[in-house]
Coordinates of C-alpha atoms and ligand atoms in Angstrom, one line a residue:
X1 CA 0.0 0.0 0.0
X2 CA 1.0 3.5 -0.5
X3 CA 2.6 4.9 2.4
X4 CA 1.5 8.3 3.3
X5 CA 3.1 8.9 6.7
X6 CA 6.4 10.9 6.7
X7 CA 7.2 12.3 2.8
X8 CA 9.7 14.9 1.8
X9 CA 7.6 17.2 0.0
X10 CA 10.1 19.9 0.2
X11 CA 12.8 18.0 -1.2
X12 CA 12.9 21.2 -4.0
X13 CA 12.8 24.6 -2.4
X14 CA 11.1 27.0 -4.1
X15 CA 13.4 29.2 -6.2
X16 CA 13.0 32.1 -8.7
X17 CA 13.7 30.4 -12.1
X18 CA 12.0 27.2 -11.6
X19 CA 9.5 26.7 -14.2
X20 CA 6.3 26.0 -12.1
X21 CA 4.8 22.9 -12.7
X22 CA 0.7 22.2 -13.4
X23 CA -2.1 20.7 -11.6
X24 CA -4.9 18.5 -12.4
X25 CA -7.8 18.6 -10.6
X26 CA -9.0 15.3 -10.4
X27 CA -12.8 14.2 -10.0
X28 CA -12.1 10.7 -8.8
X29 CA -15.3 9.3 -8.8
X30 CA -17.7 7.9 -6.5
X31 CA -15.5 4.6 -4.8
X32 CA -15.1 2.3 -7.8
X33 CA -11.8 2.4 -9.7
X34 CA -13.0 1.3 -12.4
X35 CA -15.0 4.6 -12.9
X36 CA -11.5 6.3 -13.2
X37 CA -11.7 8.3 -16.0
X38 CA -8.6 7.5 -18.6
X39 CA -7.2 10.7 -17.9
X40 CA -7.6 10.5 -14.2
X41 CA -5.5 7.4 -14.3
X42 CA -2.6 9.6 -16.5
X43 CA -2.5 12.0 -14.2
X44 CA -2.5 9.6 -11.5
X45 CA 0.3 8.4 -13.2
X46 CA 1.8 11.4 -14.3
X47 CA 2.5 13.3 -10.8
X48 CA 5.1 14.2 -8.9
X49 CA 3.1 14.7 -5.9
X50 CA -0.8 13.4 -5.1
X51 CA -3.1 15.5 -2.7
X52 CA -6.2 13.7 -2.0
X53 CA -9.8 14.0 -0.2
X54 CA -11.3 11.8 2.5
X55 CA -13.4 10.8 -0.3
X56 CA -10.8 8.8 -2.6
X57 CA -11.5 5.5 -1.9
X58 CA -8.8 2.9 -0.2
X59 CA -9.4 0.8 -3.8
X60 CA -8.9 4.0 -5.8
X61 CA -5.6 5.1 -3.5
X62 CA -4.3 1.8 -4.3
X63 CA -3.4 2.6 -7.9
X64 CA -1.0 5.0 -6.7
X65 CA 2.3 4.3 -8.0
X66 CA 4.8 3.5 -5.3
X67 CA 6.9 6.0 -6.2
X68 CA 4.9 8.7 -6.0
X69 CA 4.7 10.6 -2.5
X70 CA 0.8 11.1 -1.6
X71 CA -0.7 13.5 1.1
X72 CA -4.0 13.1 2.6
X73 CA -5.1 16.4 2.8
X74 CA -8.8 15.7 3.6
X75 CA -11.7 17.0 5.0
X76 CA -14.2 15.0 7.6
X77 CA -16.8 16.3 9.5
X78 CA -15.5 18.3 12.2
X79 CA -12.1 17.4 11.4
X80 CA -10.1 19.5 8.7
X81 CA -6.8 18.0 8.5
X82 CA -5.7 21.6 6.8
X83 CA -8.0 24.3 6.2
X84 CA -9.0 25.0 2.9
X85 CA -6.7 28.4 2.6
X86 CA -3.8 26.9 3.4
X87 CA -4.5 23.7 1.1
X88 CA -4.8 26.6 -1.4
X89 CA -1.4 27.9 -0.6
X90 CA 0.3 24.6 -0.7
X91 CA -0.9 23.7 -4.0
X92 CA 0.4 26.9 -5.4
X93 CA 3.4 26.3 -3.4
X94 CA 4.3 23.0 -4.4
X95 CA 3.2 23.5 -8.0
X96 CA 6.2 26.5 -7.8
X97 CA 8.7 24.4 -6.6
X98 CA 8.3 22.9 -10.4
X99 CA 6.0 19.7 -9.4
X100 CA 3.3 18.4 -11.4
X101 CA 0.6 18.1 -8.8
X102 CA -2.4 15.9 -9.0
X103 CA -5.5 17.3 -7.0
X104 CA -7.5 13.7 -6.5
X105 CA -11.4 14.7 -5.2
X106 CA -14.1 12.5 -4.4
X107 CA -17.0 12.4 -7.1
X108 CA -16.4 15.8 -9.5
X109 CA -14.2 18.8 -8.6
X110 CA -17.2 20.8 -9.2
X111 CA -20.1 19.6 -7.7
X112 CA -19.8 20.1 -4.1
X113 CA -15.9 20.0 -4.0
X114 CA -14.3 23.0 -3.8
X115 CA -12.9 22.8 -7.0
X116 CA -13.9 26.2 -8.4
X117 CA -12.1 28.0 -5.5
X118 CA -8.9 26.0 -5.6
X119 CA -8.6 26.6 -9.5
X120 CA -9.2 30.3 -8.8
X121 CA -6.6 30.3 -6.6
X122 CA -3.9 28.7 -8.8
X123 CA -5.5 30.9 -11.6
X124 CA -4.8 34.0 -9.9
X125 CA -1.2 32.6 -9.0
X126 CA -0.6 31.7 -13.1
X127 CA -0.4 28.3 -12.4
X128 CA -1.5 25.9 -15.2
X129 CA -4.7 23.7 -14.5
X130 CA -6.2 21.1 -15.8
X131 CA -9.7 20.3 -14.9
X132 CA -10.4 15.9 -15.4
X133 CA -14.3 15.9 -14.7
X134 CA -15.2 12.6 -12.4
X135 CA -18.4 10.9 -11.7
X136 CA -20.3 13.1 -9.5
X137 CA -21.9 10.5 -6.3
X138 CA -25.8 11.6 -7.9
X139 CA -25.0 10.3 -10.9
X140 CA -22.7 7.0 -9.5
X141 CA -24.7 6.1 -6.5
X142 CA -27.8 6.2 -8.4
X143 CA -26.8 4.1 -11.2
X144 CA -25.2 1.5 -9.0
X145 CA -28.5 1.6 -6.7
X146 CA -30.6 0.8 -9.7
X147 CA -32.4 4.3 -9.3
X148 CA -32.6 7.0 -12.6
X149 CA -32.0 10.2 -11.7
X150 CA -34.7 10.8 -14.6
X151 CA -37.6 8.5 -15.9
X152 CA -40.1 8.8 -19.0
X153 CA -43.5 9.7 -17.4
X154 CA -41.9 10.2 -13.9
X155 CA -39.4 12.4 -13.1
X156 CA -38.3 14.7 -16.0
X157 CA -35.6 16.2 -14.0
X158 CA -33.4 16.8 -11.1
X159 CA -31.7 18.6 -8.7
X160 CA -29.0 18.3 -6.7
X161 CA -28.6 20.1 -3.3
X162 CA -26.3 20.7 -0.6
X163 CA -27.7 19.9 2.7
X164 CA -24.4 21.5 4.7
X165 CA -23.2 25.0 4.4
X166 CA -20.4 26.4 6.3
X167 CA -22.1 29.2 7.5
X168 CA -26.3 29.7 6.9
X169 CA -27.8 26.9 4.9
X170 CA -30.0 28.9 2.6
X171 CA -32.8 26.0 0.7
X172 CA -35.8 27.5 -1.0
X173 CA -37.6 24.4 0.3
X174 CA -41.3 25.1 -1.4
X175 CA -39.2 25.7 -5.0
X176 CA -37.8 22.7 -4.1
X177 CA -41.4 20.7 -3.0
X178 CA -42.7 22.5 -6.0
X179 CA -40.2 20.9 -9.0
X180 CA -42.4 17.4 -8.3
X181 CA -38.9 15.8 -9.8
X182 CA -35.9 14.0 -8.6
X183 CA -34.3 15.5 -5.6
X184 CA -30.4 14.5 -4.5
X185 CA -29.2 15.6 -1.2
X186 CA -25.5 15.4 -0.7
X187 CA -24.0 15.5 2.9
X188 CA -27.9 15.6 4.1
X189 CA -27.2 12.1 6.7
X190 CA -27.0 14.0 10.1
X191 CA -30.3 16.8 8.4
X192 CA -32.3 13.9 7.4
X193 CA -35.0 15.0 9.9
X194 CA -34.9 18.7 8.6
X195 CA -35.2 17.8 4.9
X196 CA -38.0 15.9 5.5
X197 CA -39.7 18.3 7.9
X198 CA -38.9 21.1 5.5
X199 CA -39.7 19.3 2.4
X200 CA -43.1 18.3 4.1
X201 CA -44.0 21.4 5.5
X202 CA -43.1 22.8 1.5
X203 CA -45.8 20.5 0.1
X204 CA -44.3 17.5 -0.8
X205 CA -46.3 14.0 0.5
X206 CA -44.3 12.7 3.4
X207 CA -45.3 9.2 2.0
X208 CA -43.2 10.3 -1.5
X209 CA -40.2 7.5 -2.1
X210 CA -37.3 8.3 -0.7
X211 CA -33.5 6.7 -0.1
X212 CA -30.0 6.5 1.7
X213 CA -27.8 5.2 -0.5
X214 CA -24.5 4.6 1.3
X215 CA -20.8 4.1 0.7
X216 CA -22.2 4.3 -3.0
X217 CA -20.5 2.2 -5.9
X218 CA -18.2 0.4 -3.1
X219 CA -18.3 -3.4 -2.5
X220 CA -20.5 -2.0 0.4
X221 CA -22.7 -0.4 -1.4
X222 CA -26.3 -0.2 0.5
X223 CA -29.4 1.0 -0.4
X224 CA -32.2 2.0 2.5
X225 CA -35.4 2.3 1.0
X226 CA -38.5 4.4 2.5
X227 CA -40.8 7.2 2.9
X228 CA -39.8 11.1 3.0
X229 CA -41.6 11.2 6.6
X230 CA -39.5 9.1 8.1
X231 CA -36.1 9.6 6.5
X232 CA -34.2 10.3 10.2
X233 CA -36.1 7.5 11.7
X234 CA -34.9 5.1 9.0
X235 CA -31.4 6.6 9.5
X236 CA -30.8 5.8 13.1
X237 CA -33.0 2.3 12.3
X238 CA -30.7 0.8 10.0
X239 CA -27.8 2.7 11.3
X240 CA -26.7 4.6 7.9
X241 CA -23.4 5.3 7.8
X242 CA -21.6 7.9 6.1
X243 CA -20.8 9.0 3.3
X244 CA -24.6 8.7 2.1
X245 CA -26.7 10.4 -0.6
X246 CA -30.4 10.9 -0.4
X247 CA -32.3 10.8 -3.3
X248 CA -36.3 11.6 -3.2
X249 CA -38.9 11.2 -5.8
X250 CA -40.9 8.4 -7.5
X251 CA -37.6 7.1 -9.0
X252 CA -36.8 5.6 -6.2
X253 CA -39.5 2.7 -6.4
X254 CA -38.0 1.9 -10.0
X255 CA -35.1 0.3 -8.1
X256 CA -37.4 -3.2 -7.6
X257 CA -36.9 -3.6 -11.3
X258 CA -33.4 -1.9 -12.0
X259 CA -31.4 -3.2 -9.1
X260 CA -28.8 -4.8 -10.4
X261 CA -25.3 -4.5 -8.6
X262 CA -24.9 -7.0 -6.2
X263 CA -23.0 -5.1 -2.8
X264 CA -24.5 -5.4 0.2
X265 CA -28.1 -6.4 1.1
X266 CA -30.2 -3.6 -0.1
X267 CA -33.3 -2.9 2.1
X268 CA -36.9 -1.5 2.2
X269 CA -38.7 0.3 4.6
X270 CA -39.8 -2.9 6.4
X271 CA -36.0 -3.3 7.1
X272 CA -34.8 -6.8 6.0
X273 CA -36.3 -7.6 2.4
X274 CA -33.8 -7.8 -0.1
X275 CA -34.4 -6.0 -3.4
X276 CA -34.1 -8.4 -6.6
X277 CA -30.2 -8.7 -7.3
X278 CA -30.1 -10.1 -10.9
X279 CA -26.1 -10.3 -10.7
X280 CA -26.1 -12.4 -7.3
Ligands
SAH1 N1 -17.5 16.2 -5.1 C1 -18.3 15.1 -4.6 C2 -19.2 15.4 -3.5 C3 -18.5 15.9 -2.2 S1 -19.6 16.2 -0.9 C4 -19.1 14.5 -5.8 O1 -19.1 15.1 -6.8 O2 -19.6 13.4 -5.6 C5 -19.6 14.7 0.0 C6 -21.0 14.1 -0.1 O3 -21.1 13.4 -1.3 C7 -21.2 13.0 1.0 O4 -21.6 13.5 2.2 C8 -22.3 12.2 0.4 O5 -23.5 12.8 0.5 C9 -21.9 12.2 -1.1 N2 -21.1 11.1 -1.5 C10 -19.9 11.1 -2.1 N3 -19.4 9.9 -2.4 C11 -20.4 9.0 -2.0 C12 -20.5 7.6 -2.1 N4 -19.6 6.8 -2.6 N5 -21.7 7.1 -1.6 C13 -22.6 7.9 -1.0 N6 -22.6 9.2 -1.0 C14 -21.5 9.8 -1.5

């Protein structure tokens, strides 16, 4: 395995006349790494240094070549391993010293990921970027839970929301109720009670579908099948465990049919029945 613990990433100090080398920011996918994208693997490859996210998978961090050194520079709940300014500094830091830096995220730089302000940063600081789009966890997740984010005749479309913010979480929840289409809640497992008071309270049925789909895309994988109105009761039932998507909408039911990726036991709201696996 990649050893991460004590690397000399200052083995070149910076120096005027050093041509700076580029980063690629990385969208590693949900978990799988087989959903590596060909150039995510190249610049995988490619770098002289890897930063990556809590996000990147222990399968996906173990296509790191050995010779490359790789920093965990991640973010978990409560527990920021380096705040976000000074990742931004070390990235334009390191990418002075003349390194080719991969930037390895969880899902899509862009979506949820910070992406936009790190390449801002490196922009401002004239350091070539290169942006490699990954699988974003709505689109992932979904597809490995057997659930289309959009269906002929039932959902013609979707959104995706944030259910953290770092400061005032600012949802126009009866917009929201009103779209009648597929709604995706990213880091929404410890606000599963609020989205489904709010989204209740907005006008949406509390009996509408609704799922947890956890460690998405991962041998794992699980799937926890209910109703909107009792999202944060089926959370502390079956004990979801993060990281965990939320998708609600009619699309969810389509899963009895489309389930097809055999990780772990998917559920229903009466708790033990497995959903059809056709590849078991
Ligand atoms: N940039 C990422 C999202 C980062 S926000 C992307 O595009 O996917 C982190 C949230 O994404 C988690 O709290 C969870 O809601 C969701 N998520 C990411 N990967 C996931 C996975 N494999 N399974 C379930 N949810 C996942």
């Amino acid at each position: 395995m990649q050893s991460t613990e004590i690397i000399d990433i200052n083995k070149r100090p910076a120096s005027d006349g050093v041509r700076p080398g580029k980063v690629w920011l990385v969208g590693a996918g949900p978990g799988d790494p087989d959903l590596l994208t060909m150039k995510a693997v190249r610049a995988i490859e490619q770098a002289d240094l890897i930063l990556y996210d809590a996000l990147v998978s222990e399968s996906i961090r173990a296509t790191f070549p050995l010779k490359t050194p790789a920093l965990y520079v991640g973010k978990l709940k409560d527990r920021h391993s380096i705040p976000q300014q000074r990742l931004n500094e070390l990235l334009v830091e390191k990418a002075r010293q003349g390194l080719n830096l991969c930037r390895l995220k969880g899902g899509d730089a862009f979506v949820f990921g910070r992406g936009g302000e790190e390449m801002l940063e490196l922009k401002a600081a004239n350091i070539e970027v290169e942006l490699v789009p990954g699988i974003t966890a709505a689109a992932g997740c979904t597809s490995y839970a057997g659930i289309p984010l959009t269906h002929r005749g039932v959902s013609q479309g979707c959104t995706l929301v944030t259910a953290h913010a770092e400061k005032a979480l600012d949802i126009n929840w009866r917009s929201l109720a009103s779209l009648d289409h597929t709604l995706v809640f990213y880091m929404g497992l410890s606000k599963a009670a609020m989205i489904s008071e709010e989204l209740v309270a907005a006008g949406l049925r509390a009996s509408t579908p609704a799922a947890f789909i956890e460690n998405g895309c991962c041998p794992q994988q699980r799937t926890v099948r209910g109703e909107l109105g009792e999202l944060a009761e089926l959370a502390r039932r079956e004990a979801v465990q993060s990281p965990a998507l939320i998708v609600v909408g009619r699309v969810v039911d389509l899963a009895d049919q489309l389930s097809w990726f055999s990780g772990r036991a998917s559920q229903d709201v009466a708790g033990n029945q497995q959903i059809q696996k056709l590849s078991a």
